[in-house]
Coordinates of C-alpha atoms in Angstrom, one line a residue:
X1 CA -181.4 -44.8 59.3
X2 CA -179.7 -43.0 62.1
X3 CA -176.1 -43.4 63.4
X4 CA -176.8 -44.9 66.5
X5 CA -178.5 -47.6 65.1
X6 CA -176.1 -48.6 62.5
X7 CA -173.2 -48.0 65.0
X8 CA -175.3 -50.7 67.5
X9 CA -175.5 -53.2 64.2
X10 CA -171.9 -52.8 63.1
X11 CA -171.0 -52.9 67.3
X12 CA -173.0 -56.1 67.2
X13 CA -171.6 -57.8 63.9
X14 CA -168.1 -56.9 65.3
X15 CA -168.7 -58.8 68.6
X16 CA -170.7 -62.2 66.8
X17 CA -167.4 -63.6 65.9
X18 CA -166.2 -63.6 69.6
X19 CA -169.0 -65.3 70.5
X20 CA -169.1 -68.2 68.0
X21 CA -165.4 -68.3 68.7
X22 CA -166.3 -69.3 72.2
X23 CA -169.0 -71.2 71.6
X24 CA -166.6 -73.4 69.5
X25 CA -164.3 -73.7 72.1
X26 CA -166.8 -74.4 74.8
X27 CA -168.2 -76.8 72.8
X28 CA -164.9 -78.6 72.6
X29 CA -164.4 -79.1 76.1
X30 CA -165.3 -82.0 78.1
X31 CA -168.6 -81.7 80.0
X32 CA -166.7 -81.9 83.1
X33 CA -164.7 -78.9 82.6
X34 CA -167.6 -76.8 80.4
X35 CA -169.6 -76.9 83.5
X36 CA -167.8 -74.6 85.3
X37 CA -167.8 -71.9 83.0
X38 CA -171.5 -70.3 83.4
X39 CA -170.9 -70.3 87.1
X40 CA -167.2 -70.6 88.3
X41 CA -166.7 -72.7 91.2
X42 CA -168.8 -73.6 94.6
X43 CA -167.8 -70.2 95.8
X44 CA -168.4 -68.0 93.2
X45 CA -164.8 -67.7 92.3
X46 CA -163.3 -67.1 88.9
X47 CA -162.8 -70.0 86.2
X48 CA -159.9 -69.2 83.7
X49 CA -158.9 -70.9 80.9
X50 CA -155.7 -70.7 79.1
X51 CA -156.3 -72.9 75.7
X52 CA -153.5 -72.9 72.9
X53 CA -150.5 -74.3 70.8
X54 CA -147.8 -76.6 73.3
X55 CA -145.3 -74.8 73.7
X56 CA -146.7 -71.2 73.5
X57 CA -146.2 -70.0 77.0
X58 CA -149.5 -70.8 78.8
X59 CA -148.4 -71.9 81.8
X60 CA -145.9 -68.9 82.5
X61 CA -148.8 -66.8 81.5
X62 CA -150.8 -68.2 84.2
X63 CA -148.1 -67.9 86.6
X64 CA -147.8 -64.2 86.0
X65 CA -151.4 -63.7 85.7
X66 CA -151.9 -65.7 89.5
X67 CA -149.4 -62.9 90.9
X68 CA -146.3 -65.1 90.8
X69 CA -143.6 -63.4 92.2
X70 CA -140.4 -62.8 89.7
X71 CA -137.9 -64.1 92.3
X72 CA -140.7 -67.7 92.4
X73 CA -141.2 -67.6 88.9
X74 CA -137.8 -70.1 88.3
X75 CA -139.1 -72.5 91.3
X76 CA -142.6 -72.5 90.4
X77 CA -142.0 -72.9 86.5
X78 CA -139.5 -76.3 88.1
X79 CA -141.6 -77.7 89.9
X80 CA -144.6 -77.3 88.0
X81 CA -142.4 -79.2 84.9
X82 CA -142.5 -82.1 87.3
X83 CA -138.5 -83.2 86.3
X84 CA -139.2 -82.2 82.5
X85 CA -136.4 -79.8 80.9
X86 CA -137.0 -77.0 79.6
X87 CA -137.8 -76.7 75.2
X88 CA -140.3 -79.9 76.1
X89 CA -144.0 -79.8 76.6
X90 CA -144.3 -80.1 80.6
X91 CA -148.2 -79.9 80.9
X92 CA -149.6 -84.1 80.3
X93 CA -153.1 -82.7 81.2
X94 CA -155.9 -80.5 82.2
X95 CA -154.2 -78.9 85.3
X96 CA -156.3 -76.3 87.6
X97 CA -153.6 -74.0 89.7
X98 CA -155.2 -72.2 92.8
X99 CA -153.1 -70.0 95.8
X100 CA -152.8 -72.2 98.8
X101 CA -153.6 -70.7 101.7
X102 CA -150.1 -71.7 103.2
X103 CA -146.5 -72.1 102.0
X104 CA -147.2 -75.8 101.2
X105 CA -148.0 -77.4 97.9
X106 CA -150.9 -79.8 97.7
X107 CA -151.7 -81.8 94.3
X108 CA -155.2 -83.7 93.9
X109 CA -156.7 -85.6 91.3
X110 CA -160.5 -85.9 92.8
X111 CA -160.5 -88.2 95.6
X112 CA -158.6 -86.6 98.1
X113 CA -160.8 -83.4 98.0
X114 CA -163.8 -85.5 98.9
X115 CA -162.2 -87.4 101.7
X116 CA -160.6 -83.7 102.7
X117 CA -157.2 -85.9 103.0
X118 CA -154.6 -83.5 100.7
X119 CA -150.9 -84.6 100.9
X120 CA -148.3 -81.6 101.7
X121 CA -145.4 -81.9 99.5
X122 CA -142.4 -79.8 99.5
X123 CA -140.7 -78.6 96.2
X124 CA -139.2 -81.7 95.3
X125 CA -142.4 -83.9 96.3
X126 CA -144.5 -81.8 94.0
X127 CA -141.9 -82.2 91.1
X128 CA -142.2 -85.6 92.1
X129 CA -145.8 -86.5 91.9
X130 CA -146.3 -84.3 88.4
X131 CA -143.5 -86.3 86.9
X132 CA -145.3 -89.6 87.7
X133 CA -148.8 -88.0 86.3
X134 CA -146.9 -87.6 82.9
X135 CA -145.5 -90.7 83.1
X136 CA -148.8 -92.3 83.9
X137 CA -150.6 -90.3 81.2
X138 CA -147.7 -90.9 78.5
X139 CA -148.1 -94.7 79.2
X140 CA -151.7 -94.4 79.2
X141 CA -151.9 -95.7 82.5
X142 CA -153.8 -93.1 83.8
X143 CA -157.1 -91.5 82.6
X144 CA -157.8 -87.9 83.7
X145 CA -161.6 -87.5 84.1
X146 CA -161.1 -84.1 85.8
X147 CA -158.5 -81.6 85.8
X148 CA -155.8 -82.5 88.2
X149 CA -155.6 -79.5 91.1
X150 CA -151.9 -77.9 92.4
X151 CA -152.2 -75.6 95.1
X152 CA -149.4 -73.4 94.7
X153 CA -147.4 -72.2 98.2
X154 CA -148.4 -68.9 99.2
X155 CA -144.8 -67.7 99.7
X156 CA -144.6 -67.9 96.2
X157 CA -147.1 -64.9 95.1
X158 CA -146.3 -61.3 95.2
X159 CA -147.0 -60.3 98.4
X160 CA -148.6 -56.6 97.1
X161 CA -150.5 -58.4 94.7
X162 CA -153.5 -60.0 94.2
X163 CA -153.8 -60.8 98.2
X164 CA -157.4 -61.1 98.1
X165 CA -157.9 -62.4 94.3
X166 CA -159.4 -65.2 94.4
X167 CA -159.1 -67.3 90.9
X168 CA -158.5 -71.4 89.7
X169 CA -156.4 -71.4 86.5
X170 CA -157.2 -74.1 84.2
X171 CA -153.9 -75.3 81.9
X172 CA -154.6 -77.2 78.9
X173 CA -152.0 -79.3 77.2
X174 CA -151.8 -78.1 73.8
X175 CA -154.7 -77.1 71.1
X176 CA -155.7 -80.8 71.3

């Protein structure tokens, strides 16, 4: 037996557990929001997941990984807790974070992206509508069947990084 090919086995059985790890968490997804892993989005961009304990730092990981600047970090993280203190889960479900293309927020939960209708909302009006979705989702009021979609203002990004990057964040609420 030569080197390389017990290197290329031992490679190989070193990488099978990454892959039945994800195939386990794929498979524990709804189909909804396993469909856009293979193939990202309707224009090719990137599809990230952030999928762990509550209460773990996902959501600030996503901010810094999305280019947040340190100086928007405090407003976004606000906001984004829609009126929920700090110490306390904030996240009530599946929420996809992209980079608007202005310095406007813009929340959706399906319908307005087919009707091309999306609400501007300043700081407080964002904090605003996120608090109701928890509230609605805490009362079991409301019933996500996709992931709810913040546009983040653009003002609020490093303006030396990630200009061109082009990626949807997915937040999931807990390991649940």
């Amino acid at each position: 037996i030569s080197i390389k090919k017990i290197w290329a086995e031992l490679s190989q059985q070193r990488m099978a557990w990454a892959f039945r790890a994800y195939d386990n968490f794929i498979n524990s997804l709804s189909d909804d929001v396993r469909e856009h892993f293979p193939k990202g989005d309707e224009k090719g961009e990137a599809y990230v997941v952030v999928f762990g304990k509550t209460q773990v730092g996902k959501t600030t990981l996503i901010l810094d990984l999305m280019g947040i600047s340190g100086n928007s970090l405090k407003r976004v993280s606000n906001v984004l807790r829609g009126g929920r203190e700090s110490g306390k889960s904030a996240t009530a479900t599946a929420m996809e974070y992209r980079r608007s293309d202005d310095n406007q927020w813009r929340f959706s939960s399906g319908a307005e992206l087919t009707s091309g209708k999306l609400i501007q909302y300043d700081d407080s009006g964002m904090r605003e509508v996120l608090g109701d979705v928890r509230k609605e989702m805490f009362q079991k009021r409301l019933r996500a069947e996709k992931p709810f979609i913040v546009w983040i203002p653009n003002d609020c990004f490093d303006s030396d990084k990630n200009a061109d990057f082009s990626v949807r964040m997915l937040d999931l609420p807990g390991d649940y």
